[in-house]
Every structure is written in C-alpha cells, then in structure tokens.
Amino acid sequence: MDKFVIEGGERLKGTVKISGSKNAALPLIAATILQKGQYTISNIPRLRDVTTMIKLLSILGGKIEWTGQGTLLIDTTGVENHIAPYELVKEMRASQLVLGSLTGRLKRATVSYPGGCAIGERPIDLHLKGLVALGCDVKIREGYVEVTAKALKGGRITFETVTVGGTENMLMAAALAKGETIIKNAAREPEVVDLARMLKKMGAAIDGEGTEIIRIRGVKDLRPCSYEVIPDRIEAGTFLAACCITRGNITIEGCMPEHIGAVIDKFRETGMEIICDGSTVRASMTKRRPLSVDVKTIPYPGFPTDMQAQIMAPMTISKGVSAITETIFENRMMHVAELRRMGADIRVIGNTAIVKGIETLSGAKVMATDLRAGASLIVAGLAAYGTTEVSRIYHIDRGYEKIEEKLRGLGAKITRRRDENLGP
Ligand code: EPZ
C-alpha cells in the first residue's frame, strides 16, 4: 500500500486544471447500458472507481477501451448479463447505478445488495421504491437485489430523502418506460443534471432536471451518443480548501464556478478573495489565519457533504470557533480523530463538530478512513508544521486524479511512497 509524505508550510501558488467529475462519470457509464451501440465519453478521470465501473460493464458484456486522454470508447451491444457480482459491488457502492439501466434495457437486474461503507449505512430502499413505482418486482435474496419487470410503466415517486443515486436510477429506468414518470423531491446535483443531459442526447424526453420535480415521458427507443463529462466540483472545492489553509494564491482552470456557489461563498466568509471568470476561479488568501465559519451540509445547491471534511481542515487553524454540521450521512466525522492527532481542537456533539482554531497544526502519521477524510488530511498536512504521513491513500485514489502531481504543480512538497508498515 502507498502513503503520502507531506512537508508542510508551503504557500500554494500557480495554476491547476480540474479533472472530469467522478460522480458524473459513474452514472454516465452506467447509462450506456440502456441502449446498445457505441458511445464516446470524454473528460473521464482516471480513478479507481472508474476502473471498477469499467470492470463491471465488461462483466455485463460491454466492450470498453481508453482512447487518448480521458476518453472512453464504450460498446454495449453485447450487454446480456444482468448480474452485478458481490466482488465488484463491495468495491464500489456506485455499482448500484446499473440497476436502472439494466432494468430499462433487459427488464431485469440482479445486483449484490451494496453494504454500508465508512460514512454510513447507505441503504437503497428509495431506489427500490422508485423501481416498484415503475412496475418492477423487487426481491432481496441471498444478499442480492433481484429486479424484474414484464413491462416498465410510468409512475410517481416522492423521495422522502433527497437521493442522488436514487434519482439517477429512476431517470435511467423511466427513460424507456411506457407513459410519464414524475419524480418529486428529486436530487438537483449537477451530476444528476449531467446524466439527464446525456439521456436527452440519446433521445429521452426529460424536463425539470436540476429542480425538485423531474418529468420523464417514456420513449420507444434511444440512440447511442458522444458526451463530455462536467468538471469535478468537489475537486475544485478541495483546492480552495488547500489554498485557504496555506495562504495561497492559485488559479483553478476548467471548472464550473456555478456548481460550487455555496462553497465559494463559504470560503469568501473565511477571508479568501475569490474571483470567478468563465471556467476559471482565482483564489487568494492573505490572512495568516482564516476567519471561523459555521457550515451545515445539505443537498445541492447547499454546501455539499463531500466538502465537509475538507473545509474542516482550514477551520482547525481559524481565528475563533466554527460549528460544522453534517446532515446527510450519519458517520462522516472520522477525519476528526485523525485531525486531532495533528493537534486540532475539535469536539463532536451529535452530528456537529465544534472546531476551536489553534495557531498551527503539527505534522503526524495519520490514516485516511474514506475518500474525503483522506483529502482533508492532505489539506491539513500542507499547512502543518513538519512532516505528515497519510496512509491508506487507496481511499484517495478513488476520487482524485493525480492529486500529488497537481499539488506539486502548485508548490506543495508531497510525494507518494510505499508504506512499508502496511504491506503490499
Ligand atoms: C452520491 O452518493 C455521491 N456518490 C456521494 O459522493 C455523495 O456524498 C452523495 O451522493 C450525497 O451528495 C456518487 O454520486 C457516486 P444519496 P449516493 O443517495 O447517491 C440516504 C463521494 O465522496 N438514502 O444522495 O449514494 C443515504 O443513506 C461520495 O464522492 C436512503 O436512506 O447518496 C444518505 O443519508 C460519498 N435511502 C442520503 O440518503 C436510499 O435509498 C443521501 O444519499 C438512498 C439514500
């Protein structure tokens, strides 16, 4: 296994280019199952989760190859297998995104019931309720979800909780259903909108994406297409956190500032100067210590849960006390214990972390427990006094493309090393 070794204290300077969005690429790849044919999807990040989704698609019968920089050629003509095996789904919960497209294409899907993960139980009951509303029969047997449908018909679903994956599965399953489907309390995340846009390019009849009510009128057939993935808004936000904590001056290129409005507002409150210009965001932090801000994670367009751990890092050295409340996942505070090892003063009460700013963090050996917690530890290590070693960085490789190269390009002292303590 590998670790990152970071020498703290460098103020980040320079330009960084954002990669394609992991959380948009995964449903887009799943959606190619819906209609057989050849797809070209560009701006796909080279990440572990994307590799897992490609493995899954090939098990189902698809043919996928990388051509050049970040482009996948996908041929789903041969997709006939409807079973997503346990070995893959346990690797990546987002495998459940093939439920909707397999059901839409083959009228059946058998997917290993995704287990929980570090940040929470993460059930899929709402996904299944949505599929039942479209006329599917759902059984759970021997750890697998078995979905079958004689025919898919339009239905109505009001999600009692906003669910990104549930909305995405519904969009895919409803695209070819007979009749109209209405999704209420739909997720409004940009990744959901990106999926709707590709489905519309394939011929689906969808309105309201990006709002809480989405209407899908089923069509008889779809056609394959080419598509470009949106930039990764969470990666962009992560670099804002790195700029904030290191008193940096950076230019983020190839992002969509409109996708990180709540994040930009929050970092402006810390005293950062942020100027947006088309697909470029210029951020500079002259204050030695950021001002403390309170954060509450809520569904888009609110402050994203996927940025909660990352903004906590600069708050550990802020001038004052900040309250950071996580409302989406029940166990997304595991970075707190690791930040404490670096000297942070944080108390967790319920789902709120009370972060009392200190002068500076001190480098330590810490461990990534999940993707965004790992990112938070890297951000903290960039400003900590001395050396920080972040182990179990396979979590980070799931969601950040070449993060150490991008940070080195901004002047950070970070290297990837073999972690002799944790074996191969
Ligand atoms: C997506 O996960 C993202 N993953 C997550 O990003 C992100 O944190 C999450 O949306 C919220 O924005 C991908 O897009 C691949 P949800 P998803 O369904 O779809 C509960 C990252 O770091 N819920 O919106 O699985 C659920 O337990 C990852 O990149 C049910 O109760 O999230 C959670 O509390 C982490 N029943 C809440 O809803 C269901 O059937 C939101 O989950 C489904 C969800």
Coordinates of C-alpha atoms and ligand atoms in Angstrom, one line a residue:
M1 CA 0.0 0.0 0.0
D2 CA 1.1 3.6 -0.5
K3 CA 1.2 6.7 1.6
F4 CA 1.6 10.4 1.0
V5 CA 4.5 12.2 2.7
I6 CA 3.9 15.9 3.0
E7 CA 6.3 18.6 4.3
G8 CA 4.0 21.4 5.5
G9 CA 4.5 25.2 5.2
E10 CA 4.5 25.9 1.5
R11 CA 2.1 28.5 0.3
L12 CA 0.4 27.2 -2.8
K13 CA 0.9 29.3 -5.9
G14 CA 0.1 28.7 -9.6
T15 CA -2.5 27.1 -11.8
V16 CA -4.3 23.7 -11.5
K17 CA -6.6 22.1 -14.1
I18 CA -9.7 20.3 -12.8
S19 CA -10.4 16.7 -14.0
G20 CA -13.8 15.3 -15.0
S21 CA -16.3 14.6 -12.3
K22 CA -16.2 11.1 -10.7
N23 CA -19.8 11.4 -9.6
A24 CA -20.9 12.3 -13.1
A25 CA -18.8 9.8 -15.0
L26 CA -20.1 6.8 -13.0
P27 CA -23.8 7.2 -13.8
L28 CA -23.0 8.2 -17.4
I29 CA -21.0 5.0 -17.9
A30 CA -23.9 3.0 -16.4
A31 CA -26.4 4.8 -18.7
T32 CA -24.7 3.4 -21.8
I33 CA -26.3 0.0 -21.0
L34 CA -29.7 1.5 -21.7
Q35 CA -29.3 1.4 -25.4
K36 CA -27.0 -0.9 -27.3
G37 CA -24.4 0.8 -29.5
Q38 CA -21.1 2.7 -29.5
Y39 CA -20.6 5.7 -27.2
T40 CA -17.6 8.1 -26.9
I41 CA -17.5 9.7 -23.4
S42 CA -14.7 12.3 -22.9
N43 CA -13.2 14.1 -19.9
I44 CA -13.4 10.9 -17.8
P45 CA -11.0 11.0 -14.8
R46 CA -8.6 8.1 -14.4
L47 CA -9.7 6.9 -11.0
R48 CA -10.1 3.6 -9.1
D49 CA -13.9 4.0 -9.1
V50 CA -14.0 4.5 -12.8
T51 CA -11.8 1.4 -13.3
T52 CA -14.3 -0.6 -11.2
M53 CA -17.2 0.7 -13.2
I54 CA -15.4 -0.3 -16.4
K55 CA -14.8 -3.8 -15.0
L56 CA -18.5 -4.1 -14.1
L57 CA -19.6 -3.0 -17.6
S58 CA -17.3 -5.6 -19.2
I59 CA -18.6 -8.3 -16.9
L60 CA -22.1 -7.4 -18.1
G61 CA -21.0 -7.8 -21.7
G62 CA -19.8 -4.3 -22.7
K63 CA -16.6 -3.6 -24.5
I64 CA -14.7 -0.6 -23.2
E65 CA -11.3 1.0 -24.1
W66 CA -9.5 4.1 -23.3
T67 CA -8.5 6.2 -26.3
G68 CA -6.1 9.0 -25.7
Q69 CA -6.5 11.4 -22.8
G70 CA -9.6 10.7 -20.7
T71 CA -11.8 9.4 -23.4
L72 CA -13.7 6.0 -23.2
L73 CA -15.0 4.2 -26.3
I74 CA -17.9 2.0 -25.0
D75 CA -19.8 -0.6 -27.0
T76 CA -22.8 -2.0 -25.1
T77 CA -24.1 -4.1 -28.0
G78 CA -23.1 -7.3 -26.2
V79 CA -24.6 -6.5 -22.8
E80 CA -26.7 -9.6 -21.9
N81 CA -25.6 -10.4 -18.4
H82 CA -27.9 -8.8 -15.8
I83 CA -25.9 -9.8 -12.7
A84 CA -23.6 -7.3 -10.9
P85 CA -21.5 -9.6 -8.6
Y86 CA -20.8 -9.1 -4.9
E87 CA -17.0 -8.9 -5.5
L88 CA -17.4 -5.7 -7.5
V89 CA -20.3 -4.1 -5.7
K90 CA -18.4 -4.4 -2.4
E91 CA -15.6 -2.5 -4.1
M92 CA -17.8 0.4 -5.1
R93 CA -21.4 1.1 -4.0
A94 CA -22.0 3.2 -7.1
S95 CA -22.3 -0.2 -8.9
Q96 CA -25.9 0.0 -7.8
L97 CA -26.3 2.6 -10.6
V98 CA -26.6 -0.2 -13.1
L99 CA -30.0 -1.2 -11.5
G100 CA -31.8 1.4 -13.5
S101 CA -30.1 0.9 -16.8
L102 CA -30.1 -2.9 -16.7
T103 CA -33.8 -2.9 -15.8
G104 CA -34.5 -0.4 -18.6
R105 CA -32.7 -2.5 -21.2
L106 CA -33.2 -6.1 -20.1
K107 CA -36.2 -5.7 -17.8
R108 CA -34.2 -7.4 -15.1
A109 CA -31.2 -6.7 -12.9
T110 CA -29.6 -8.7 -10.1
V111 CA -27.2 -6.5 -8.1
S112 CA -25.4 -7.5 -5.0
Y113 CA -27.0 -5.5 -2.2
P114 CA -24.5 -2.8 -1.5
G115 CA -23.2 -2.9 2.0
G116 CA -22.7 0.2 4.1
C117 CA -19.4 2.0 4.0
A118 CA -17.3 4.0 6.4
I119 CA -19.5 7.1 6.3
G120 CA -22.8 5.4 6.8
E121 CA -25.3 2.5 6.2
R122 CA -26.3 4.0 2.9
P123 CA -29.4 1.9 2.1
I124 CA -31.1 1.8 -1.3
D125 CA -34.7 1.4 -0.1
L126 CA -35.7 4.6 -2.0
H127 CA -34.1 3.3 -5.3
L128 CA -36.2 0.1 -4.9
K129 CA -39.4 2.0 -4.1
G130 CA -38.8 4.0 -7.2
L131 CA -38.4 0.9 -9.4
V132 CA -41.6 -0.6 -7.8
A133 CA -43.4 2.6 -8.8
L134 CA -42.4 1.8 -12.4
G135 CA -44.0 -1.6 -12.2
C136 CA -40.9 -3.6 -11.2
D137 CA -41.0 -6.6 -8.9
V138 CA -38.2 -6.4 -6.3
K139 CA -36.9 -9.3 -4.3
I140 CA -33.9 -9.5 -1.9
R141 CA -32.4 -12.9 -1.9
E142 CA -29.0 -14.2 -0.6
G143 CA -27.6 -10.7 -0.4
Y144 CA -28.7 -9.8 -3.9
V145 CA -31.4 -7.4 -5.1
E146 CA -33.4 -9.0 -7.9
V147 CA -35.4 -6.6 -10.0
T148 CA -37.7 -7.9 -12.8
A149 CA -40.4 -6.3 -14.9
K150 CA -42.8 -7.6 -17.5
A151 CA -43.0 -4.1 -18.8
L152 CA -41.9 -0.7 -17.4
K153 CA -44.7 1.8 -17.0
G154 CA -44.5 5.5 -16.0
G155 CA -45.1 6.1 -12.3
R156 CA -45.0 8.7 -9.5
I157 CA -42.4 8.8 -6.7
T158 CA -41.8 11.3 -4.0
F159 CA -38.4 10.6 -2.4
E160 CA -38.8 11.2 1.4
T161 CA -35.0 11.9 1.4
V162 CA -33.1 13.6 -1.4
T163 CA -31.1 10.8 -3.0
V164 CA -28.6 11.4 -5.8
G165 CA -28.3 7.7 -6.8
G166 CA -32.0 7.1 -6.4
T167 CA -32.8 10.0 -8.7
E168 CA -30.2 8.8 -11.2
N169 CA -31.6 5.2 -11.2
M170 CA -35.1 6.5 -11.7
L171 CA -34.0 8.7 -14.7
M172 CA -32.5 5.6 -16.4
A173 CA -35.3 3.2 -15.7
A174 CA -38.0 5.7 -16.6
A175 CA -36.5 6.7 -20.0
L176 CA -37.9 3.7 -21.8
A177 CA -41.0 3.1 -19.6
K178 CA -44.4 3.4 -21.2
G179 CA -46.0 6.6 -20.1
E180 CA -45.0 9.5 -17.9
T181 CA -42.9 9.4 -14.7
I182 CA -42.8 12.2 -12.1
I183 CA -40.0 12.3 -9.5
K184 CA -40.7 14.7 -6.6
N185 CA -38.1 15.8 -4.1
A186 CA -35.6 14.9 -6.8
A187 CA -31.9 15.5 -6.3
R188 CA -30.7 18.7 -8.0
E189 CA -26.9 17.9 -8.0
P190 CA -25.0 18.9 -11.2
E191 CA -24.1 15.2 -11.7
V192 CA -27.9 14.4 -11.9
V193 CA -28.3 17.2 -14.5
D194 CA -25.3 15.8 -16.5
L195 CA -26.9 12.4 -16.6
A196 CA -30.3 13.9 -17.7
R197 CA -28.5 15.9 -20.4
M198 CA -26.8 12.7 -21.8
L199 CA -30.1 10.8 -21.7
K200 CA -31.8 13.6 -23.7
K201 CA -28.9 13.5 -26.2
M202 CA -29.8 9.8 -26.5
G203 CA -33.4 10.8 -27.2
A204 CA -35.0 10.6 -23.8
A205 CA -37.8 13.1 -23.0
I206 CA -36.9 14.7 -19.7
D207 CA -37.9 18.0 -18.2
G208 CA -37.1 19.7 -14.9
E209 CA -33.7 18.2 -14.3
G210 CA -31.9 20.5 -11.7
T211 CA -35.2 21.2 -10.0
E212 CA -37.0 19.1 -7.4
I213 CA -39.6 17.9 -9.8
I214 CA -38.4 15.9 -12.9
R215 CA -40.8 14.7 -15.5
I216 CA -39.8 11.8 -17.9
R217 CA -42.0 10.8 -20.8
G218 CA -41.0 7.3 -21.9
V219 CA -39.9 6.9 -25.5
K220 CA -39.8 3.8 -27.6
D221 CA -36.1 3.7 -28.2
L222 CA -32.9 5.6 -27.6
R223 CA -29.7 6.0 -29.6
P224 CA -26.1 6.0 -28.6
C225 CA -24.2 9.3 -28.4
S226 CA -20.9 11.0 -27.6
Y227 CA -20.7 13.1 -24.5
E228 CA -18.3 15.2 -22.3
V229 CA -18.3 14.8 -18.5
I230 CA -18.7 18.0 -16.4
P231 CA -15.7 19.1 -14.3
D232 CA -15.4 17.7 -10.7
R233 CA -16.8 20.4 -8.4
I234 CA -15.6 18.6 -5.3
E235 CA -12.0 18.5 -6.6
A236 CA -12.3 22.3 -7.3
G237 CA -13.6 22.8 -3.8
T238 CA -10.8 20.7 -2.3
F239 CA -8.2 23.0 -4.0
L240 CA -10.0 26.0 -2.5
A241 CA -9.5 24.4 0.9
A242 CA -5.8 23.9 0.2
C243 CA -5.4 27.5 -0.9
C244 CA -7.2 28.7 2.3
I245 CA -5.1 26.7 4.7
T246 CA -1.8 27.5 3.1
R247 CA -2.5 31.3 2.5
G248 CA -2.1 30.5 -1.2
N249 CA -2.7 32.3 -4.4
I250 CA -4.0 29.9 -7.1
T251 CA -5.9 29.8 -10.4
I252 CA -8.3 26.9 -10.8
E253 CA -8.9 26.2 -14.5
G254 CA -11.5 24.1 -16.3
C255 CA -14.2 24.2 -13.5
M256 CA -17.8 25.4 -13.4
P257 CA -18.0 28.0 -10.6
E258 CA -21.8 27.9 -10.8
H259 CA -21.5 24.3 -9.4
I260 CA -19.7 25.4 -6.3
G261 CA -21.6 28.6 -5.4
A262 CA -22.2 27.6 -1.7
V263 CA -18.5 26.5 -1.4
I264 CA -17.2 29.8 -2.8
D265 CA -19.5 31.8 -0.6
K266 CA -18.2 29.9 2.5
F267 CA -14.5 30.4 1.6
R268 CA -15.2 34.1 1.0
E269 CA -16.5 34.3 4.5
T270 CA -13.2 32.9 5.8
G271 CA -11.5 36.0 4.2
M272 CA -10.4 34.4 0.9
E273 CA -10.6 36.6 -2.1
I274 CA -12.3 34.6 -4.9
I275 CA -12.8 35.9 -8.5
C276 CA -14.8 33.8 -11.0
D277 CA -14.2 34.3 -14.7
G278 CA -15.9 31.8 -17.0
S279 CA -14.3 28.4 -16.3
T280 CA -11.6 29.9 -14.1
V281 CA -11.6 30.6 -10.4
R282 CA -8.8 32.8 -8.9
A283 CA -8.4 32.4 -5.2
S284 CA -6.0 34.1 -2.8
M285 CA -5.7 34.1 0.9
T286 CA -3.6 36.8 2.5
K287 CA -4.8 36.4 6.1
R288 CA -2.4 34.3 8.2
R289 CA -5.4 32.5 9.8
P290 CA -8.8 32.1 8.2
L291 CA -11.9 33.6 9.9
S292 CA -14.1 30.9 11.6
V293 CA -17.2 30.0 9.7
D294 CA -20.2 27.7 10.5
V295 CA -21.1 25.1 8.0
K296 CA -24.1 22.9 7.6
T297 CA -24.2 20.3 4.8
I298 CA -27.5 20.0 2.8
P299 CA -28.4 18.8 -0.6
Y300 CA -27.5 20.9 -3.7
P301 CA -27.4 23.8 -4.1
G302 CA -26.4 23.9 -0.4
F303 CA -23.0 23.3 1.0
P304 CA -22.1 19.7 -0.2
T305 CA -21.4 16.9 2.3
D306 CA -18.5 15.9 0.1
M307 CA -16.7 19.1 1.1
Q308 CA -17.4 18.9 4.8
A309 CA -14.2 17.2 5.8
Q310 CA -12.1 19.4 3.5
I311 CA -13.3 22.7 4.9
M312 CA -12.8 21.4 8.5
A313 CA -9.0 21.4 7.8
P314 CA -8.6 25.2 7.5
M315 CA -11.1 25.7 10.3
T316 CA -8.7 23.9 12.7
I317 CA -6.3 26.9 12.4
S318 CA -9.0 29.6 12.1
K319 CA -9.3 32.6 14.4
G320 CA -12.2 31.5 16.6
V321 CA -14.7 28.6 16.8
S322 CA -16.6 27.1 14.0
A323 CA -19.6 24.6 14.1
I324 CA -19.6 22.1 11.2
T325 CA -22.8 20.1 11.0
E326 CA -23.2 17.0 8.8
T327 CA -26.9 16.3 7.9
I328 CA -26.5 13.9 5.0
F329 CA -24.6 10.9 6.4
E330 CA -24.6 9.5 9.9
N331 CA -20.9 8.8 10.3
R332 CA -19.0 11.3 8.3
M333 CA -16.7 12.6 11.1
M334 CA -13.9 10.1 11.1
H335 CA -11.4 12.7 9.9
V336 CA -11.9 14.4 13.3
A337 CA -9.8 11.8 15.3
E338 CA -7.0 12.0 12.7
L339 CA -7.0 15.8 12.7
R340 CA -6.8 15.7 16.5
R341 CA -3.6 13.7 16.1
M342 CA -2.2 16.8 14.3
G343 CA -3.2 19.0 17.3
A344 CA -6.6 20.1 16.2
D345 CA -9.1 21.1 19.0
I346 CA -12.4 19.5 17.9
R347 CA -15.3 18.2 19.9
V348 CA -18.1 16.3 18.2
I349 CA -21.5 16.6 19.7
G350 CA -24.2 14.6 17.8
N351 CA -23.6 15.4 14.1
T352 CA -21.8 18.7 14.8
A353 CA -18.1 19.2 15.1
I354 CA -17.1 22.2 17.3
V355 CA -13.7 23.3 15.9
K356 CA -11.7 25.7 18.0
G357 CA -9.0 27.3 15.9
I358 CA -5.3 26.9 17.1
E359 CA -2.2 28.7 15.8
T360 CA -0.9 25.8 13.7
L361 CA -1.2 22.1 13.2
S362 CA 1.8 19.8 13.8
G363 CA 2.7 17.0 11.3
A364 CA 1.9 13.4 12.3
K365 CA 1.2 10.0 11.0
V366 CA -2.5 9.8 10.1
M367 CA -4.7 7.4 8.3
A368 CA -7.3 8.0 5.5
T369 CA -10.6 6.3 6.6
D370 CA -12.6 7.3 3.5
L371 CA -12.2 9.4 0.3
R372 CA -13.0 12.9 1.6
A373 CA -11.5 12.3 5.0
G374 CA -8.3 11.4 3.2
A375 CA -8.5 14.6 1.2
S376 CA -9.0 16.6 4.5
L377 CA -5.8 15.1 5.9
I378 CA -3.8 16.1 2.9
V379 CA -5.1 19.6 3.1
A380 CA -4.2 19.7 6.8
G381 CA -0.7 18.3 6.1
L382 CA 0.0 21.1 3.6
A383 CA 0.0 23.7 6.4
A384 CA 1.1 21.6 9.4
Y385 CA 4.5 22.2 10.9
G386 CA 6.9 19.4 10.0
T387 CA 6.1 16.1 8.2
T388 CA 2.7 14.5 7.8
E389 CA 2.3 10.9 6.5
V390 CA -1.2 10.0 5.2
S391 CA -1.6 6.2 5.0
R392 CA -4.3 4.1 3.2
I393 CA -4.3 6.5 0.3
Y394 CA -6.1 4.0 -1.9
H395 CA -9.2 5.7 -0.5
I396 CA -8.0 9.0 -2.0
D397 CA -7.1 7.4 -5.4
R398 CA -10.8 6.5 -5.7
G399 CA -11.8 10.1 -6.3
Y400 CA -8.8 12.3 -7.1
E401 CA -6.8 12.1 -10.3
K402 CA -3.0 12.7 -9.8
I403 CA -3.6 14.8 -6.7
E404 CA 0.0 14.7 -5.6
E405 CA 1.2 15.9 -9.1
K406 CA -1.4 18.7 -9.1
L407 CA -0.4 19.8 -5.7
R408 CA 3.3 19.6 -6.5
G409 CA 2.5 21.8 -9.5
L410 CA 1.3 24.4 -7.0
G411 CA 4.5 24.2 -5.0
A412 CA 3.4 21.7 -2.3
K413 CA 6.0 19.2 -1.0
I414 CA 4.2 16.0 -1.3
T415 CA 5.4 12.6 -2.5
R416 CA 3.8 9.1 -2.8
R417 CA 5.8 6.4 -1.1
R418 CA 5.5 2.7 -0.4
D419 CA 4.0 2.3 3.1
E420 CA 6.4 -0.4 4.5
N421 CA 4.2 -0.7 7.6
L422 CA 1.1 -1.8 5.8
G423 CA 2.5 -4.4 3.4
P424 CA 1.9 -4.5 -0.4
Ligands
EPZ1 C1 -23.9 10.3 -4.0 O1 -24.0 9.2 -3.2 C2 -22.4 10.6 -4.2 N1 -21.7 9.4 -4.8 C3 -21.7 10.8 -2.8 O2 -20.4 11.1 -3.0 C4 -22.4 12.0 -2.2 O3 -21.9 12.2 -0.9 C5 -23.9 11.7 -2.1 O4 -24.4 11.5 -3.4 C6 -24.7 12.9 -1.5 O5 -24.4 14.0 -2.3 C7 -21.9 9.3 -6.2 O6 -22.5 10.1 -6.9 C8 -21.2 8.1 -6.8 P1 -27.6 9.7 -1.7 P2 -25.4 8.4 -3.0 O7 -28.4 8.6 -2.2 O8 -26.2 8.6 -4.3 C9 -29.9 8.2 2.3 C10 -18.1 11.0 -2.6 O9 -17.4 11.3 -1.7 N2 -30.5 7.2 1.4 O10 -27.9 11.0 -2.2 O11 -25.2 7.1 -2.5 C11 -28.4 7.9 2.4 O12 -28.2 7.0 3.4 C12 -19.4 10.2 -2.4 O13 -17.8 11.3 -3.8 C13 -31.5 6.4 1.9 O14 -31.9 6.5 3.1 O15 -26.1 9.3 -1.9 C14 -27.9 9.3 2.7 O16 -28.0 9.5 4.1 C15 -19.6 9.9 -1.0 N3 -32.1 5.5 1.1 C16 -28.7 10.2 2.0 O17 -29.9 9.5 1.6 C17 -31.8 5.4 -0.2 O18 -32.4 4.6 -1.0 C18 -28.1 10.7 0.7 O19 -27.7 9.6 -0.1 C19 -30.8 6.2 -0.8 C20 -30.2 7.1 0.1

